[in-house]
JSON list of C-alpha atoms in Angstrom, two decimals:
[
{"chain": "X", "resi": 647, "resn": "MET", "atom": "CA", "xyz": [-29.87, -167.69, -107.29]},
{"chain": "X", "resi": 648, "resn": "GLN", "atom": "CA", "xyz": [-31.26, -164.40, -108.47]},
{"chain": "X", "resi": 649, "resn": "ARG", "atom": "CA", "xyz": [-32.73, -162.30, -105.75]},
{"chain": "X", "resi": 650, "resn": "MET", "atom": "CA", "xyz": [-34.25, -158.85, -106.04]},
{"chain": "X", "resi": 651, "resn": "ASP", "atom": "CA", "xyz": [-34.97, -156.44, -103.25]},
{"chain": "X", "resi": 652, "resn": "GLY", "atom": "CA", "xyz": [-37.86, -153.98, -103.39]},
{"chain": "X", "resi": 653, "resn": "GLY", "atom": "CA", "xyz": [-35.66, -151.27, -104.93]},
{"chain": "X", "resi": 654, "resn": "GLY", "atom": "CA", "xyz": [-34.54, -153.23, -107.99]},
{"chain": "X", "resi": 655, "resn": "LEU", "atom": "CA", "xyz": [-31.26, -154.52, -106.58]},
{"chain": "X", "resi": 656, "resn": "MET", "atom": "CA", "xyz": [-30.41, -157.96, -107.97]},
{"chain": "X", "resi": 657, "resn": "ILE", "atom": "CA", "xyz": [-27.96, -160.31, -106.27]},
{"chain": "X", "resi": 658, "resn": "ARG", "atom": "CA", "xyz": [-26.59, -163.20, -108.31]},
{"chain": "X", "resi": 659, "resn": "PRO", "atom": "CA", "xyz": [-23.47, -165.36, -108.57]},
{"chain": "X", "resi": 660, "resn": "SER", "atom": "CA", "xyz": [-20.60, -164.00, -110.66]},
{"chain": "X", "resi": 661, "resn": "GLU", "atom": "CA", "xyz": [-20.19, -165.18, -114.24]},
{"chain": "X", "resi": 662, "resn": "ILE", "atom": "CA", "xyz": [-17.23, -165.14, -116.61]},
{"chain": "X", "resi": 663, "resn": "ARG", "atom": "CA", "xyz": [-18.72, -162.13, -118.42]},
{"chain": "X", "resi": 664, "resn": "ASP", "atom": "CA", "xyz": [-18.44, -160.07, -115.19]},
{"chain": "X", "resi": 665, "resn": "ALA", "atom": "CA", "xyz": [-14.64, -160.23, -114.99]},
{"chain": "X", "resi": 666, "resn": "GLY", "atom": "CA", "xyz": [-13.95, -156.83, -116.58]},
{"chain": "X", "resi": 667, "resn": "GLU", "atom": "CA", "xyz": [-16.33, -154.94, -114.28]},
{"chain": "X", "resi": 668, "resn": "LEU", "atom": "CA", "xyz": [-15.05, -156.80, -111.23]},
{"chain": "X", "resi": 669, "resn": "ILE", "atom": "CA", "xyz": [-11.44, -155.97, -112.07]},
{"chain": "X", "resi": 670, "resn": "ALA", "atom": "CA", "xyz": [-12.38, -152.29, -112.43]},
{"chain": "X", "resi": 671, "resn": "LEU", "atom": "CA", "xyz": [-14.20, -152.35, -109.08]},
{"chain": "X", "resi": 672, "resn": "ASP", "atom": "CA", "xyz": [-11.21, -154.01, -107.37]},
{"chain": "X", "resi": 673, "resn": "HIS", "atom": "CA", "xyz": [-8.87, -151.31, -108.72]},
{"chain": "X", "resi": 674, "resn": "LEU", "atom": "CA", "xyz": [-11.23, -148.64, -107.42]},
{"chain": "X", "resi": 675, "resn": "VAL", "atom": "CA", "xyz": [-11.99, -150.09, -103.98]},
{"chain": "X", "resi": 676, "resn": "TRP", "atom": "CA", "xyz": [-8.86, -151.88, -102.78]},
{"chain": "X", "resi": 677, "resn": "THR", "atom": "CA", "xyz": [-6.45, -149.10, -101.79]},
{"chain": "X", "resi": 678, "resn": "GLU", "atom": "CA", "xyz": [-3.87, -148.61, -99.03]},
{"chain": "X", "resi": 679, "resn": "GLU", "atom": "CA", "xyz": [-6.75, -147.57, -96.75]},
{"chain": "X", "resi": 680, "resn": "THR", "atom": "CA", "xyz": [-8.61, -150.86, -97.26]},
{"chain": "X", "resi": 681, "resn": "THR", "atom": "CA", "xyz": [-5.98, -153.53, -97.96]},
{"chain": "X", "resi": 682, "resn": "PRO", "atom": "CA", "xyz": [-2.27, -154.08, -97.27]},
{"chain": "X", "resi": 683, "resn": "GLY", "atom": "CA", "xyz": [-1.56, -154.16, -101.00]},
{"chain": "X", "resi": 684, "resn": "PRO", "atom": "CA", "xyz": [-3.80, -152.82, -103.76]},
{"chain": "X", "resi": 685, "resn": "LEU", "atom": "CA", "xyz": [-5.14, -155.52, -106.07]},
{"chain": "X", "resi": 686, "resn": "LYS", "atom": "CA", "xyz": [-3.70, -155.01, -109.51]},
{"chain": "X", "resi": 687, "resn": "TRP", "atom": "CA", "xyz": [-4.61, -157.89, -111.79]},
{"chain": "X", "resi": 688, "resn": "ARG", "atom": "CA", "xyz": [-2.08, -158.60, -114.56]},
{"chain": "X", "resi": 689, "resn": "SER", "atom": "CA", "xyz": [-4.76, -159.88, -116.92]},
{"chain": "X", "resi": 690, "resn": "ARG", "atom": "CA", "xyz": [-8.34, -161.09, -117.12]},
{"chain": "X", "resi": 691, "resn": "GLU", "atom": "CA", "xyz": [-7.04, -164.67, -116.95]},
{"chain": "X", "resi": 692, "resn": "ASP", "atom": "CA", "xyz": [-5.06, -163.84, -113.78]},
{"chain": "X", "resi": 693, "resn": "TYR", "atom": "CA", "xyz": [-8.23, -162.44, -112.22]},
{"chain": "X", "resi": 694, "resn": "LEU", "atom": "CA", "xyz": [-10.37, -165.43, -113.24]},
{"chain": "X", "resi": 695, "resn": "GLN", "atom": "CA", "xyz": [-7.80, -167.87, -111.82]},
{"chain": "X", "resi": 696, "resn": "HIS", "atom": "CA", "xyz": [-7.98, -166.10, -108.46]},
{"chain": "X", "resi": 697, "resn": "SER", "atom": "CA", "xyz": [-11.73, -165.38, -108.54]},
{"chain": "X", "resi": 698, "resn": "PRO", "atom": "CA", "xyz": [-13.45, -167.96, -110.72]},
{"chain": "X", "resi": 699, "resn": "PRO", "atom": "CA", "xyz": [-17.09, -167.56, -111.78]},
{"chain": "X", "resi": 700, "resn": "GLY", "atom": "CA", "xyz": [-19.43, -168.38, -108.90]},
{"chain": "X", "resi": 701, "resn": "SER", "atom": "CA", "xyz": [-16.95, -167.40, -106.16]},
{"chain": "X", "resi": 702, "resn": "GLN", "atom": "CA", "xyz": [-18.72, -164.08, -105.59]},
{"chain": "X", "resi": 703, "resn": "LEU", "atom": "CA", "xyz": [-22.24, -162.80, -105.23]},
{"chain": "X", "resi": 704, "resn": "LEU", "atom": "CA", "xyz": [-22.78, -159.59, -107.18]},
{"chain": "X", "resi": 705, "resn": "ALA", "atom": "CA", "xyz": [-25.12, -156.75, -106.34]},
{"chain": "X", "resi": 706, "resn": "LEU", "atom": "CA", "xyz": [-26.48, -155.08, -109.48]},
{"chain": "X", "resi": 707, "resn": "ASN", "atom": "CA", "xyz": [-28.65, -151.99, -109.57]},
{"chain": "X", "resi": 708, "resn": "LYS", "atom": "CA", "xyz": [-30.43, -151.71, -112.94]},
{"chain": "X", "resi": 709, "resn": "GLY", "atom": "CA", "xyz": [-27.69, -153.87, -114.44]},
{"chain": "X", "resi": 710, "resn": "ARG", "atom": "CA", "xyz": [-24.82, -151.81, -112.98]},
{"chain": "X", "resi": 711, "resn": "LEU", "atom": "CA", "xyz": [-22.34, -153.54, -110.68]},
{"chain": "X", "resi": 712, "resn": "CYS", "atom": "CA", "xyz": [-22.44, -151.80, -107.33]},
{"chain": "X", "resi": 713, "resn": "GLY", "atom": "CA", "xyz": [-20.71, -154.37, -105.12]},
{"chain": "X", "resi": 714, "resn": "TYR", "atom": "CA", "xyz": [-19.79, -157.96, -104.44]},
{"chain": "X", "resi": 715, "resn": "VAL", "atom": "CA", "xyz": [-19.02, -160.38, -101.68]},
{"chain": "X", "resi": 716, "resn": "GLY", "atom": "CA", "xyz": [-16.32, -162.93, -102.43]},
{"chain": "X", "resi": 717, "resn": "PHE", "atom": "CA", "xyz": [-16.30, -166.18, -100.52]},
{"chain": "X", "resi": 718, "resn": "GLY", "atom": "CA", "xyz": [-14.26, -169.32, -100.28]},
{"chain": "X", "resi": 719, "resn": "SER", "atom": "CA", "xyz": [-12.62, -171.87, -98.07]},
{"chain": "X", "resi": 720, "resn": "PRO", "atom": "CA", "xyz": [-9.69, -170.53, -96.07]},
{"chain": "X", "resi": 721, "resn": "SER", "atom": "CA", "xyz": [-7.79, -173.81, -96.58]},
{"chain": "X", "resi": 722, "resn": "PRO", "atom": "CA", "xyz": [-8.13, -177.16, -98.37]},
{"chain": "X", "resi": 723, "resn": "MET", "atom": "CA", "xyz": [-8.31, -179.14, -95.10]},
{"chain": "X", "resi": 724, "resn": "LYS", "atom": "CA", "xyz": [-11.44, -181.23, -94.54]},
{"chain": "X", "resi": 725, "resn": "SER", "atom": "CA", "xyz": [-11.47, -180.13, -90.90]},
{"chain": "X", "resi": 726, "resn": "HIS", "atom": "CA", "xyz": [-11.78, -176.51, -92.08]},
{"chain": "X", "resi": 727, "resn": "ARG", "atom": "CA", "xyz": [-14.71, -176.96, -94.50]},
{"chain": "X", "resi": 728, "resn": "HIS", "atom": "CA", "xyz": [-17.25, -175.45, -92.12]},
{"chain": "X", "resi": 729, "resn": "VAL", "atom": "CA", "xyz": [-15.54, -172.02, -92.33]},
{"chain": "X", "resi": 730, "resn": "CYS", "atom": "CA", "xyz": [-15.92, -169.54, -95.18]},
{"chain": "X", "resi": 731, "resn": "GLU", "atom": "CA", "xyz": [-13.71, -166.48, -95.60]},
{"chain": "X", "resi": 732, "resn": "ILE", "atom": "CA", "xyz": [-15.37, -163.47, -97.18]},
{"chain": "X", "resi": 733, "resn": "ASN", "atom": "CA", "xyz": [-14.37, -160.11, -98.62]},
{"chain": "X", "resi": 734, "resn": "ILE", "atom": "CA", "xyz": [-16.76, -157.32, -99.52]},
{"chain": "X", "resi": 735, "resn": "ALA", "atom": "CA", "xyz": [-16.36, -154.46, -101.98]},
{"chain": "X", "resi": 736, "resn": "VAL", "atom": "CA", "xyz": [-18.97, -151.76, -102.58]},
{"chain": "X", "resi": 737, "resn": "HIS", "atom": "CA", "xyz": [-18.57, -149.12, -105.26]},
{"chain": "X", "resi": 738, "resn": "PRO", "atom": "CA", "xyz": [-18.04, -145.69, -103.60]},
{"chain": "X", "resi": 739, "resn": "GLU", "atom": "CA", "xyz": [-21.17, -144.30, -105.31]},
{"chain": "X", "resi": 740, "resn": "PHE", "atom": "CA", "xyz": [-23.30, -146.96, -103.58]},
{"chain": "X", "resi": 741, "resn": "ARG", "atom": "CA", "xyz": [-21.81, -146.92, -100.07]},
{"chain": "X", "resi": 742, "resn": "ARG", "atom": "CA", "xyz": [-24.14, -146.37, -97.12]},
{"chain": "X", "resi": 743, "resn": "SER", "atom": "CA", "xyz": [-27.12, -147.52, -99.18]},
{"chain": "X", "resi": 744, "resn": "GLY", "atom": "CA", "xyz": [-27.53, -150.94, -97.52]},
{"chain": "X", "resi": 745, "resn": "ILE", "atom": "CA", "xyz": [-25.86, -152.91, -100.31]},
{"chain": "X", "resi": 746, "resn": "GLY", "atom": "CA", "xyz": [-23.07, -154.23, -98.07]},
{"chain": "X", "resi": 747, "resn": "ARG", "atom": "CA", "xyz": [-25.59, -155.51, -95.54]},
{"chain": "X", "resi": 748, "resn": "GLN", "atom": "CA", "xyz": [-27.66, -157.15, -98.29]},
{"chain": "X", "resi": 749, "resn": "LEU", "atom": "CA", "xyz": [-24.52, -158.86, -99.58]},
{"chain": "X", "resi": 750, "resn": "VAL", "atom": "CA", "xyz": [-23.69, -160.18, -96.09]},
{"chain": "X", "resi": 751, "resn": "GLU", "atom": "CA", "xyz": [-27.22, -161.54, -95.73]},
{"chain": "X", "resi": 752, "resn": "ALA", "atom": "CA", "xyz": [-27.08, -163.07, -99.22]},
{"chain": "X", "resi": 753, "resn": "VAL", "atom": "CA", "xyz": [-23.77, -164.84, -98.56]},
{"chain": "X", "resi": 754, "resn": "LYS", "atom": "CA", "xyz": [-25.09, -166.16, -95.23]},
{"chain": "X", "resi": 755, "resn": "ARG", "atom": "CA", "xyz": [-28.06, -167.72, -97.05]},
{"chain": "X", "resi": 756, "resn": "HIS", "atom": "CA", "xyz": [-25.88, -169.01, -99.88]},
{"chain": "X", "resi": 757, "resn": "VAL", "atom": "CA", "xyz": [-23.20, -170.74, -97.80]},
{"chain": "X", "resi": 758, "resn": "ARG", "atom": "CA", "xyz": [-25.65, -172.45, -95.45]},
{"chain": "X", "resi": 759, "resn": "ASP", "atom": "CA", "xyz": [-26.48, -174.78, -98.36]},
{"chain": "X", "resi": 760, "resn": "TYR", "atom": "CA", "xyz": [-22.86, -175.96, -98.23]},
{"chain": "X", "resi": 761, "resn": "GLY", "atom": "CA", "xyz": [-22.70, -176.73, -94.50]},
{"chain": "X", "resi": 762, "resn": "ILE", "atom": "CA", "xyz": [-20.89, -173.51, -93.55]},
{"chain": "X", "resi": 763, "resn": "ARG", "atom": "CA", "xyz": [-21.09, -172.77, -89.86]},
{"chain": "X", "resi": 764, "resn": "LYS", "atom": "CA", "xyz": [-18.83, -169.73, -89.62]},
{"chain": "X", "resi": 765, "resn": "LEU", "atom": "CA", "xyz": [-17.96, -166.69, -91.71]},
{"chain": "X", "resi": 766, "resn": "ARG", "atom": "CA", "xyz": [-14.63, -165.03, -91.18]},
{"chain": "X", "resi": 767, "resn": "LEU", "atom": "CA", "xyz": [-12.83, -162.01, -92.60]},
{"chain": "X", "resi": 768, "resn": "ARG", "atom": "CA", "xyz": [-9.75, -159.89, -92.16]},
{"chain": "X", "resi": 769, "resn": "VAL", "atom": "CA", "xyz": [-9.73, -156.10, -91.91]},
{"chain": "X", "resi": 770, "resn": "LEU", "atom": "CA", "xyz": [-7.17, -153.39, -91.23]},
{"chain": "X", "resi": 771, "resn": "ALA", "atom": "CA", "xyz": [-7.54, -151.80, -87.80]},
{"chain": "X", "resi": 772, "resn": "SER", "atom": "CA", "xyz": [-7.20, -148.40, -89.49]},
{"chain": "X", "resi": 773, "resn": "ASN", "atom": "CA", "xyz": [-10.37, -149.04, -91.54]},
{"chain": "X", "resi": 774, "resn": "GLU", "atom": "CA", "xyz": [-12.85, -147.77, -88.96]},
{"chain": "X", "resi": 775, "resn": "VAL", "atom": "CA", "xyz": [-15.73, -147.58, -91.45]},
{"chain": "X", "resi": 776, "resn": "ALA", "atom": "CA", "xyz": [-15.39, -151.28, -92.29]},
{"chain": "X", "resi": 777, "resn": "LEU", "atom": "CA", "xyz": [-14.94, -152.28, -88.63]},
{"chain": "X", "resi": 778, "resn": "THR", "atom": "CA", "xyz": [-18.12, -150.43, -87.66]},
{"chain": "X", "resi": 779, "resn": "PHE", "atom": "CA", "xyz": [-20.00, -152.05, -90.54]},
{"chain": "X", "resi": 780, "resn": "TYR", "atom": "CA", "xyz": [-18.80, -155.59, -89.73]},
{"chain": "X", "resi": 781, "resn": "ARG", "atom": "CA", "xyz": [-19.65, -155.17, -86.04]},
{"chain": "X", "resi": 782, "resn": "SER", "atom": "CA", "xyz": [-23.14, -153.96, -87.01]},
{"chain": "X", "resi": 783, "resn": "CYS", "atom": "CA", "xyz": [-23.55, -157.18, -89.02]},
{"chain": "X", "resi": 784, "resn": "GLY", "atom": "CA", "xyz": [-22.68, -159.28, -85.96]},
{"chain": "X", "resi": 785, "resn": "PHE", "atom": "CA", "xyz": [-19.00, -160.01, -86.63]},
{"chain": "X", "resi": 786, "resn": "GLN", "atom": "CA", "xyz": [-16.78, -160.10, -83.56]},
{"chain": "X", "resi": 787, "resn": "GLU", "atom": "CA", "xyz": [-13.05, -159.66, -83.24]},
{"chain": "X", "resi": 788, "resn": "GLU", "atom": "CA", "xyz": [-11.39, -163.05, -82.81]},
{"chain": "X", "resi": 789, "resn": "GLY", "atom": "CA", "xyz": [-7.74, -162.09, -83.12]},
{"chain": "X", "resi": 790, "resn": "ARG", "atom": "CA", "xyz": [-5.31, -159.34, -83.93]},
{"chain": "X", "resi": 791, "resn": "LEU", "atom": "CA", "xyz": [-1.88, -159.31, -85.48]},
{"chain": "X", "resi": 792, "resn": "ARG", "atom": "CA", "xyz": [-0.17, -156.26, -83.98]},
{"chain": "X", "resi": 793, "resn": "GLU", "atom": "CA", "xyz": [1.70, -153.95, -86.36]},
{"chain": "X", "resi": 794, "resn": "GLU", "atom": "CA", "xyz": [1.31, -156.48, -89.16]},
{"chain": "X", "resi": 795, "resn": "PHE", "atom": "CA", "xyz": [1.61, -153.91, -91.95]},
{"chain": "X", "resi": 796, "resn": "TYR", "atom": "CA", "xyz": [3.43, -150.63, -92.52]},
{"chain": "X", "resi": 797, "resn": "LEU", "atom": "CA", "xyz": [1.06, -148.39, -94.49]},
{"chain": "X", "resi": 798, "resn": "GLY", "atom": "CA", "xyz": [1.07, -144.66, -95.04]},
{"chain": "X", "resi": 799, "resn": "GLY", "atom": "CA", "xyz": [3.96, -144.15, -92.64]},
{"chain": "X", "resi": 800, "resn": "HIS", "atom": "CA", "xyz": [2.29, -146.08, -89.79]},
{"chain": "X", "resi": 801, "resn": "TYR", "atom": "CA", "xyz": [2.19, -149.62, -88.46]},
{"chain": "X", "resi": 802, "resn": "VAL", "atom": "CA", "xyz": [-1.29, -151.09, -88.75]},
{"chain": "X", "resi": 803, "resn": "ASP", "atom": "CA", "xyz": [-2.84, -154.10, -86.99]},
{"chain": "X", "resi": 804, "resn": "GLU", "atom": "CA", "xyz": [-4.72, -156.76, -88.94]},
{"chain": "X", "resi": 805, "resn": "ILE", "atom": "CA", "xyz": [-7.94, -157.86, -87.26]},
{"chain": "X", "resi": 806, "resn": "PHE", "atom": "CA", "xyz": [-9.58, -161.25, -87.74]},
{"chain": "X", "resi": 807, "resn": "MET", "atom": "CA", "xyz": [-13.36, -161.23, -87.29]},
{"chain": "X", "resi": 808, "resn": "GLY", "atom": "CA", "xyz": [-15.86, -164.06, -87.22]},
{"chain": "X", "resi": 809, "resn": "LEU", "atom": "CA", "xyz": [-19.60, -164.60, -87.32]},
{"chain": "X", "resi": 810, "resn": "MET", "atom": "CA", "xyz": [-21.15, -167.88, -86.23]},
{"chain": "X", "resi": 811, "resn": "LEU", "atom": "CA", "xyz": [-24.13, -168.98, -88.30]},
{"chain": "X", "resi": 812, "resn": "THR", "atom": "CA", "xyz": [-26.87, -170.78, -86.43]},
{"chain": "X", "resi": 813, "resn": "GLY", "atom": "CA", "xyz": [-28.62, -173.92, -87.56]},
{"chain": "X", "resi": 814, "resn": "GLU", "atom": "CA", "xyz": [-28.92, -177.65, -87.07]},
{"chain": "X", "resi": 815, "resn": "GLN", "atom": "CA", "xyz": [-25.88, -179.91, -87.05]},
{"chain": "X", "resi": 816, "resn": "ASN", "atom": "CA", "xyz": [-25.20, -181.91, -90.18]},
{"chain": "X", "resi": 817, "resn": "GLU", "atom": "CA", "xyz": [-24.34, -185.40, -88.89]},
{"chain": "X", "resi": 818, "resn": "GLU", "atom": "CA", "xyz": [-22.17, -186.32, -91.88]},
{"chain": "X", "resi": 819, "resn": "THR", "atom": "CA", "xyz": [-19.93, -183.22, -91.81]},
{"chain": "X", "resi": 820, "resn": "GLY", "atom": "CA", "xyz": [-20.41, -182.08, -88.21]},
{"chain": "X", "resi": 821, "resn": "THR", "atom": "CA", "xyz": [-21.42, -178.65, -89.49]},
{"chain": "X", "resi": 822, "resn": "ALA", "atom": "CA", "xyz": [-24.53, -176.55, -89.40]}
]
């Protein structure tokens, strides 16, 4: 899957060679404002064990990593296979340029091939920019854990959001 938009943005699955850039982007993007605990990978191997090649779609602008969407099953249960949990990171220099939306659309297309019926994500209630973005992409709040985290001297809710994907039922799996 290599997909280009009109402006030269390429979206493709992650590869082992991308690990260094992805680690750097995680350290830049995942802060106390965006996650309950900043991601600090102990090593490249640690990162690759958590985020193996192919578990993300990368957005590249002229070869430069500008964002990714990670995706995976929220649990190993067969009854949960129709759900995919996602996380999105966009480099600060590329925010508000449409890359996040293109990544959401790309992951929707990608996971449909695997019988995914629903996307879900988690976001801090204090992250208004992300909440506004997710709502604009069609995600709806499905649950809230009140005062789940204590960050920056305040208690912060964790919000669970979901987006149903439309399509025909797959008779074998019961999924779209």
